[in-house]
XYZ file of C-alpha atoms in Angstrom:
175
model
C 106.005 -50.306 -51.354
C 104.307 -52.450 -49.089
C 100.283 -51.958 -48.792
C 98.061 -52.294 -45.819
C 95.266 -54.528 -46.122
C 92.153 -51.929 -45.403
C 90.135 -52.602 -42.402
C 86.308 -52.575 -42.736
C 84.454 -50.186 -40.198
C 82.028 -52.541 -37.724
C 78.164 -51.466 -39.202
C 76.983 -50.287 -35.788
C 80.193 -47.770 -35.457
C 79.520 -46.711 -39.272
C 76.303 -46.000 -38.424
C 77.145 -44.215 -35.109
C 79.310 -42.033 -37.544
C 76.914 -41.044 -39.752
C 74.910 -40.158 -36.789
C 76.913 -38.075 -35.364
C 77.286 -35.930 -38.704
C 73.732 -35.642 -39.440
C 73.630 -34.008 -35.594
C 76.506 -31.408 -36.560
C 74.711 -30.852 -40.338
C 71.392 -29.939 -38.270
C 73.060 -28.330 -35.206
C 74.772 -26.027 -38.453
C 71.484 -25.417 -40.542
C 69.989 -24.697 -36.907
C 72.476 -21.720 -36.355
C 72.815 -20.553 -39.921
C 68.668 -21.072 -40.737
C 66.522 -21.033 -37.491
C 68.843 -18.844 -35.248
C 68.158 -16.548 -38.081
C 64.459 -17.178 -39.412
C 62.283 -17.782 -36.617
C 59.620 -15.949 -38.533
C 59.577 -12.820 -37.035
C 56.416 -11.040 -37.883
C 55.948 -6.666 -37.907
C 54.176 -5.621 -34.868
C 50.425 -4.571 -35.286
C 49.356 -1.808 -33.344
C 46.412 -2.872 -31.392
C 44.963 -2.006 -27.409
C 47.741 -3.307 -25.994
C 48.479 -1.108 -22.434
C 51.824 -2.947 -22.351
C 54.913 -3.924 -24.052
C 54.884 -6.911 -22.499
C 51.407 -7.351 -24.094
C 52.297 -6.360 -27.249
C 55.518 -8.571 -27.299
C 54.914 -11.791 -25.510
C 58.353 -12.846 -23.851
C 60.154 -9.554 -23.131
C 61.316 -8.883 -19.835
C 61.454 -6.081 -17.722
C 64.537 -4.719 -18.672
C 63.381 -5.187 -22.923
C 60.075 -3.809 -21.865
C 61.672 -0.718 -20.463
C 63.551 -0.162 -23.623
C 60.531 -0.577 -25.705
C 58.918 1.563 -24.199
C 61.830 3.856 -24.056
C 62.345 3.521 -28.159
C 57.903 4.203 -28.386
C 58.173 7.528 -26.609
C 61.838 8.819 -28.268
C 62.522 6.730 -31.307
C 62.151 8.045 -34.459
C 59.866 7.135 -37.542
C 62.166 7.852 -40.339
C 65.797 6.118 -39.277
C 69.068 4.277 -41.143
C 71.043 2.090 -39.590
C 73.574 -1.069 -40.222
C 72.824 -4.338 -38.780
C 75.906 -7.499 -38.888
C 74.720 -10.783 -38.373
C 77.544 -12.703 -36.213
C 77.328 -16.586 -36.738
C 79.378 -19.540 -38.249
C 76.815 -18.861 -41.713
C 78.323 -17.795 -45.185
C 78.106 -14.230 -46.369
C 78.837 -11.884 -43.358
C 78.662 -8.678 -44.679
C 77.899 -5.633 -42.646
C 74.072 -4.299 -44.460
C 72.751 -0.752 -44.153
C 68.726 -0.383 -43.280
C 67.049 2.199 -43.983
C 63.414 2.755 -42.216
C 61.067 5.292 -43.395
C 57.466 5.439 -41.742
C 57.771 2.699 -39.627
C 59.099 0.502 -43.080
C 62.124 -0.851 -44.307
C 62.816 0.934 -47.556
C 66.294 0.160 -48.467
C 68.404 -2.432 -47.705
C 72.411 -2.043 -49.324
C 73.753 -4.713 -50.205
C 71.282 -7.278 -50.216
C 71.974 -10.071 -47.275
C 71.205 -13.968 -47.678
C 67.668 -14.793 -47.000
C 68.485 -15.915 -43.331
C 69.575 -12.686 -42.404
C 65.851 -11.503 -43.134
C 65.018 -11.635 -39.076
C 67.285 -8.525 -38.297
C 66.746 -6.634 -41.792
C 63.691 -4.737 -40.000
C 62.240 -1.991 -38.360
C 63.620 -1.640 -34.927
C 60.238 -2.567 -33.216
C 60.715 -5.826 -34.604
C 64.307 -6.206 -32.965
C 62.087 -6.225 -30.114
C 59.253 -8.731 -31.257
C 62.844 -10.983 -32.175
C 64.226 -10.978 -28.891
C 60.766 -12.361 -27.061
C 60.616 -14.951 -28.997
C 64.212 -15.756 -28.668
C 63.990 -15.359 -25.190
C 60.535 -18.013 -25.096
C 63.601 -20.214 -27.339
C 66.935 -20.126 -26.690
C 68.961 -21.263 -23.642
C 70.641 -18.229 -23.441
C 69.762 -14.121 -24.802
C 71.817 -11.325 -23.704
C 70.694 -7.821 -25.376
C 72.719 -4.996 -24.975
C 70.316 -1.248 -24.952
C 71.283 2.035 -26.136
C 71.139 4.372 -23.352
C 69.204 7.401 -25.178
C 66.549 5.740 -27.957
C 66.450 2.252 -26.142
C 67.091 0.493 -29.268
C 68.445 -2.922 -29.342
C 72.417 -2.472 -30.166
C 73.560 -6.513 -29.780
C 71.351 -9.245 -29.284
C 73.489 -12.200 -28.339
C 71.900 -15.447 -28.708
C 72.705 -18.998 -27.574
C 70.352 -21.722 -28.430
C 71.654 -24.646 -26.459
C 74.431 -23.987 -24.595
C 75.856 -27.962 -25.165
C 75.420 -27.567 -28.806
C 78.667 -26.011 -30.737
C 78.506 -23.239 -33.482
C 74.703 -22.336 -32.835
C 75.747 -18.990 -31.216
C 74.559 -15.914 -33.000
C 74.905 -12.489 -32.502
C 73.175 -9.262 -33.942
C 74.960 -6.057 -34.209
C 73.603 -2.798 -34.593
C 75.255 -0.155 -35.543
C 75.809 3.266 -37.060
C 71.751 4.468 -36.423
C 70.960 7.927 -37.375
C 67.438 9.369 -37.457
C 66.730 10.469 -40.833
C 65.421 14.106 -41.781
C-alpha cells in the first residue's frame, strides 16, 4: 500500500477555518439560546391607555390582538406550546395558567424554551421585542381570543439555522 505524504494546511487558511466554525457554533447557540431567552419579563399592570404602551414594539395588527385577548381572554387557561428550531429536545409541553400564572408545566422543557412557557400576555411582550430584534417576525392570531397561535421568527435572514418558530396549540379555558 502506497501512502500519501500529508499536506500541511497554510496558517492563514487554518485560521480562516476555525473562523468560520466559531461563526456557525455562535450562529447555533444564537438560535438554540437567544432566539429562545431574550429575557422576557411578565407584564405589570400599570396606567398604560395602550397596548402599544404597555408592550413597546407591537404593531398594529399585535396591538389589536392584545387588546382583543384583554377584553375576551380568559384568566384560568391550558394550553400546549412546541418550540420549532434546530435545538435538542423538541417535545410538544402542556401550560397550564391559572390567575394570570403558569401553574403547571408537563413535561418539563430545556431551560431555553423558558420564553414561550408563559402566560399568554407574555407571548405578546415576546413578540415586541422580537420584532425591535429580529430581521424577520411573522405571528399568526386566533380569530376569537386573539391569542398568539405561531410566532415565526427569523433573526438574520443571511444567517442559516437561526429560524425559530413557536406553536401554540390545543388552548382551552379552564373552569
Amino acid at each position: 500500500m502506497r501512502r500519501t505524504p500529508m499536506t500541511r494546511r497554510r496558517p492563514e487558511r487554518a485560521r480562516l477555518g476555525h473562523g468560520v466554525l466559531l461563526v456557525a457554533a455562535a450562529t447555533l447557540l444564537t438560535a438554540c439560546g437567544q432566539a429562545a431567552t431574550p429575557g422576557v419579563t411578565p407584564l405589570a399592570t400599570g396606567s398604560a391607555s395602550s397596548p402599544t404602551e404597555l408592550i413597546p414594539g407591537l404593531n398594529k395588527t399585535d396591538a389589536a390582538a392584545f387588546d382583543q385577548w384583554q377584553s375576551a381572554g380568559p384568566t384560568d387557561y391550558r394550553f400546549s406550546v412546541d418550540v420549532q428550531c434546530f435545538c435538542p429536545g423538541a417535545e410538544l409541553v402542556a401550560v397550564t395558567v391559572r390567575e394570570g400564572e403558569v401553574t403547571g408545566v408537563d413535561p418539563e422543557p430545556p431551560e431555553f424554551w423558558s420564553v414561550a412557557v408563559v402566560p399568554i400576555p407574555d407571548l405578546f411582550r415576546l413578540v415586541g421585542e422580537l420584532r425591535g430584534t429580529a430581521d424577520i417576525v411573522d405571528v399568526t392570531y386566533d380569530e376569537d381570543l386573539g391569542y398568539p397561535t405561531v410566532i415565526s421568527v427569523d433573526r438574520i435572514t443571511q444567517a442559516i439555522d437561526d429560524e425559530v418558530r413557536y406553536v401554540v396549540t390545543d388552548f382551552s379555558p379552564l373552569g
